[in-house]
GROMACS .gro file of C-alpha atoms in nm:
model
  160
    1UNK     CA    1   0.008   0.002   0.006
    2UNK     CA    2   0.136   0.344  -0.096
    3UNK     CA    3   0.157   0.589   0.187
    4UNK     CA    4  -0.021   0.927   0.138
    5UNK     CA    5   0.291   1.136   0.195
    6UNK     CA    6   0.461   0.958  -0.094
    7UNK     CA    7   0.167   1.035  -0.332
    8UNK     CA    8   0.188   1.415  -0.281
    9UNK     CA    9   0.501   1.467  -0.499
   10UNK     CA   10   0.357   1.231  -0.765
   11UNK     CA   11   0.023   1.423  -0.777
   12UNK     CA   12   0.211   1.762  -0.776
   13UNK     CA   13   0.438   1.652  -1.066
   14UNK     CA   14   0.135   1.523  -1.273
   15UNK     CA   15  -0.049   1.846  -1.210
   16UNK     CA   16   0.248   2.075  -1.305
   17UNK     CA   17   0.321   1.860  -1.607
   18UNK     CA   18  -0.042   1.891  -1.717
   19UNK     CA   19  -0.036   2.265  -1.673
   20UNK     CA   20   0.286   2.296  -1.874
   21UNK     CA   21   0.141   2.078  -2.152
   22UNK     CA   22  -0.179   2.302  -2.178
   23UNK     CA   23   0.027   2.617  -2.179
   24UNK     CA   24   0.255   2.478  -2.451
   25UNK     CA   25  -0.048   2.385  -2.661
   26UNK     CA   26  -0.204   2.726  -2.619
   27UNK     CA   27   0.110   2.910  -2.730
   28UNK     CA   28   0.182   2.675  -3.023
   29UNK     CA   29  -0.170   2.674  -3.162
   30UNK     CA   30  -0.207   2.980  -3.385
   31UNK     CA   31  -0.541   3.168  -3.393
   32UNK     CA   32  -0.684   3.188  -3.733
   33UNK     CA   33  -0.883   3.520  -3.715
   34UNK     CA   34  -1.009   3.460  -4.075
   35UNK     CA   35  -1.205   3.158  -3.994
   36UNK     CA   36  -1.303   3.270  -3.654
   37UNK     CA   37  -1.431   3.615  -3.733
   38UNK     CA   38  -1.545   3.647  -4.098
   39UNK     CA   39  -1.896   3.531  -4.155
   40UNK     CA   40  -1.999   3.382  -4.494
   41UNK     CA   41  -2.367   3.369  -4.561
   42UNK     CA   42  -2.468   3.186  -4.881
   43UNK     CA   43  -2.774   3.368  -5.012
   44UNK     CA   44  -2.819   3.147  -5.318
   45UNK     CA   45  -2.633   2.871  -5.493
   46UNK     CA   46  -2.663   2.630  -5.783
   47UNK     CA   47  -2.468   2.398  -6.016
   48UNK     CA   48  -2.491   2.549  -6.374
   49UNK     CA   49  -2.506   2.289  -6.652
   50UNK     CA   50  -2.297   2.526  -6.861
   51UNK     CA   51  -2.007   2.500  -6.611
   52UNK     CA   52  -1.984   2.128  -6.508
   53UNK     CA   53  -1.789   2.075  -6.183
   54UNK     CA   54  -1.844   2.430  -6.068
   55UNK     CA   55  -2.074   2.590  -5.807
   56UNK     CA   56  -2.225   2.936  -5.859
   57UNK     CA   57  -2.290   3.122  -5.534
   58UNK     CA   58  -2.418   3.462  -5.415
   59UNK     CA   59  -2.268   3.526  -5.078
   60UNK     CA   60  -2.269   3.798  -4.820
   61UNK     CA   61  -1.938   3.837  -4.617
   62UNK     CA   62  -1.922   4.030  -4.293
   63UNK     CA   63  -1.567   4.137  -4.193
   64UNK     CA   64  -1.556   4.261  -3.839
   65UNK     CA   65  -1.370   4.573  -3.728
   66UNK     CA   66  -0.998   4.568  -3.709
   67UNK     CA   67  -0.966   4.232  -3.889
   68UNK     CA   68  -0.691   4.131  -4.142
   69UNK     CA   69  -0.765   3.843  -4.371
   70UNK     CA   70  -0.473   3.606  -4.446
   71UNK     CA   71  -0.316   3.599  -4.791
   72UNK     CA   72  -0.527   3.361  -5.010
   73UNK     CA   73  -0.655   3.259  -5.348
   74UNK     CA   74  -0.986   3.137  -5.474
   75UNK     CA   75  -1.058   2.821  -5.686
   76UNK     CA   76  -1.228   3.022  -5.959
   77UNK     CA   77  -1.359   3.369  -6.039
   78UNK     CA   78  -1.522   3.594  -5.770
   79UNK     CA   79  -1.688   3.938  -5.815
   80UNK     CA   80  -1.766   4.149  -5.519
   81UNK     CA   81  -1.930   4.480  -5.434
   82UNK     CA   82  -1.883   4.666  -5.107
   83UNK     CA   83  -2.229   4.714  -4.953
   84UNK     CA   84  -2.101   4.907  -4.644
   85UNK     CA   85  -1.782   4.988  -4.474
   86UNK     CA   86  -1.434   5.042  -4.622
   87UNK     CA   87  -1.216   4.755  -4.722
   88UNK     CA   88  -0.839   4.791  -4.761
   89UNK     CA   89  -0.748   4.555  -5.047
   90UNK     CA   90  -0.399   4.441  -5.153
   91UNK     CA   91  -0.297   4.229  -5.461
   92UNK     CA   92   0.013   4.014  -5.388
   93UNK     CA   93   0.036   3.841  -5.728
   94UNK     CA   94  -0.168   3.905  -6.038
   95UNK     CA   95  -0.422   4.185  -6.085
   96UNK     CA   96  -0.771   4.278  -6.004
   97UNK     CA   97  -1.009   4.480  -6.193
   98UNK     CA   98  -1.189   4.750  -5.987
   99UNK     CA   99  -1.494   4.952  -6.079
  100UNK     CA  100  -1.555   5.254  -5.857
  101UNK     CA  101  -1.909   5.359  -5.758
  102UNK     CA  102  -1.882   5.642  -6.005
  103UNK     CA  103  -1.812   5.403  -6.296
  104UNK     CA  104  -1.435   5.472  -6.328
  105UNK     CA  105  -1.247   5.146  -6.399
  106UNK     CA  106  -0.889   5.077  -6.279
  107UNK     CA  107  -0.655   4.774  -6.254
  108UNK     CA  108  -0.486   4.702  -5.920
  109UNK     CA  109  -0.149   4.523  -5.986
  110UNK     CA  110   0.066   4.310  -5.762
  111UNK     CA  111   0.210   4.507  -5.476
  112UNK     CA  112  -0.065   4.777  -5.484
  113UNK     CA  113  -0.319   4.849  -5.215
  114UNK     CA  114  -0.635   5.054  -5.240
  115UNK     CA  115  -0.944   5.130  -5.027
  116UNK     CA  116  -1.281   5.010  -5.156
  117UNK     CA  117  -1.591   5.205  -5.049
  118UNK     CA  118  -1.961   5.134  -5.071
  119UNK     CA  119  -2.061   5.085  -5.436
  120UNK     CA  120  -1.705   4.994  -5.541
  121UNK     CA  121  -1.667   4.650  -5.700
  122UNK     CA  122  -1.384   4.420  -5.807
  123UNK     CA  123  -1.320   4.115  -6.020
  124UNK     CA  124  -1.078   3.845  -5.884
  125UNK     CA  125  -0.969   3.578  -6.119
  126UNK     CA  126  -0.896   3.230  -5.978
  127UNK     CA  127  -0.539   3.197  -5.847
  128UNK     CA  128  -0.491   3.570  -5.793
  129UNK     CA  129  -0.307   3.614  -5.464
  130UNK     CA  130  -0.454   3.888  -5.231
  131UNK     CA  131  -0.595   3.981  -4.894
  132UNK     CA  132  -0.815   4.234  -4.735
  133UNK     CA  133  -0.829   4.430  -4.416
  134UNK     CA  134  -1.098   4.613  -4.217
  135UNK     CA  135  -0.898   4.893  -4.051
  136UNK     CA  136  -1.216   5.073  -3.921
  137UNK     CA  137  -1.425   5.033  -3.614
  138UNK     CA  138  -1.730   4.930  -3.830
  139UNK     CA  139  -1.796   4.607  -4.003
  140UNK     CA  140  -1.740   4.574  -4.374
  141UNK     CA  141  -2.010   4.404  -4.577
  142UNK     CA  142  -1.947   4.257  -4.922
  143UNK     CA  143  -2.182   4.101  -5.171
  144UNK     CA  144  -2.005   3.837  -5.375
  145UNK     CA  145  -2.086   3.616  -5.667
  146UNK     CA  146  -1.841   3.329  -5.741
  147UNK     CA  147  -1.802   3.041  -5.986
  148UNK     CA  148  -1.569   2.802  -5.799
  149UNK     CA  149  -1.459   2.446  -5.854
  150UNK     CA  150  -1.697   2.222  -5.674
  151UNK     CA  151  -1.561   2.061  -5.355
  152UNK     CA  152  -1.276   2.295  -5.315
  153UNK     CA  153  -1.230   2.539  -5.018
  154UNK     CA  154  -1.371   2.875  -5.096
  155UNK     CA  155  -1.045   3.046  -4.994
  156UNK     CA  156  -0.707   2.870  -5.007
  157UNK     CA  157  -0.447   3.021  -4.763
  158UNK     CA  158  -0.118   3.099  -4.927
  159UNK     CA  159   0.218   3.148  -4.754
  160UNK     CA  160   0.354   3.464  -4.928
   0.00000   0.00000   0.00000
């Protein structure tokens, strides 16, 4: 039979080792603000016969204040319009076509950043590397239409 006073060091060692293990896991597990904060609400979707293997979706994205999305690509074309808020948008590789609310068109090239305001829209081709940020204290709401490869993630994170 094990005496109680001999169990105390064993219990203490087990407890401290568990605490160290939990702390280690907490510091090693990165927080992915993108998947935890951005909401993606599918408003409509379908599988067009004219584009086999693709899904067509109309989506409402809500990006909370002070959020930075990770660098990513999409598995197909996506077009978006800013419904409210101001989105800071950066192209890392490729280019994006932007149409301002006043109808003026511009092309954003790799390495360039712009701010998109309500009524501004953009076209992202599949594989174009980019990210967005909401640097304000109000949410950004985007309306998006996409034609993506079926069964693929909607955003694929890229290590720049």
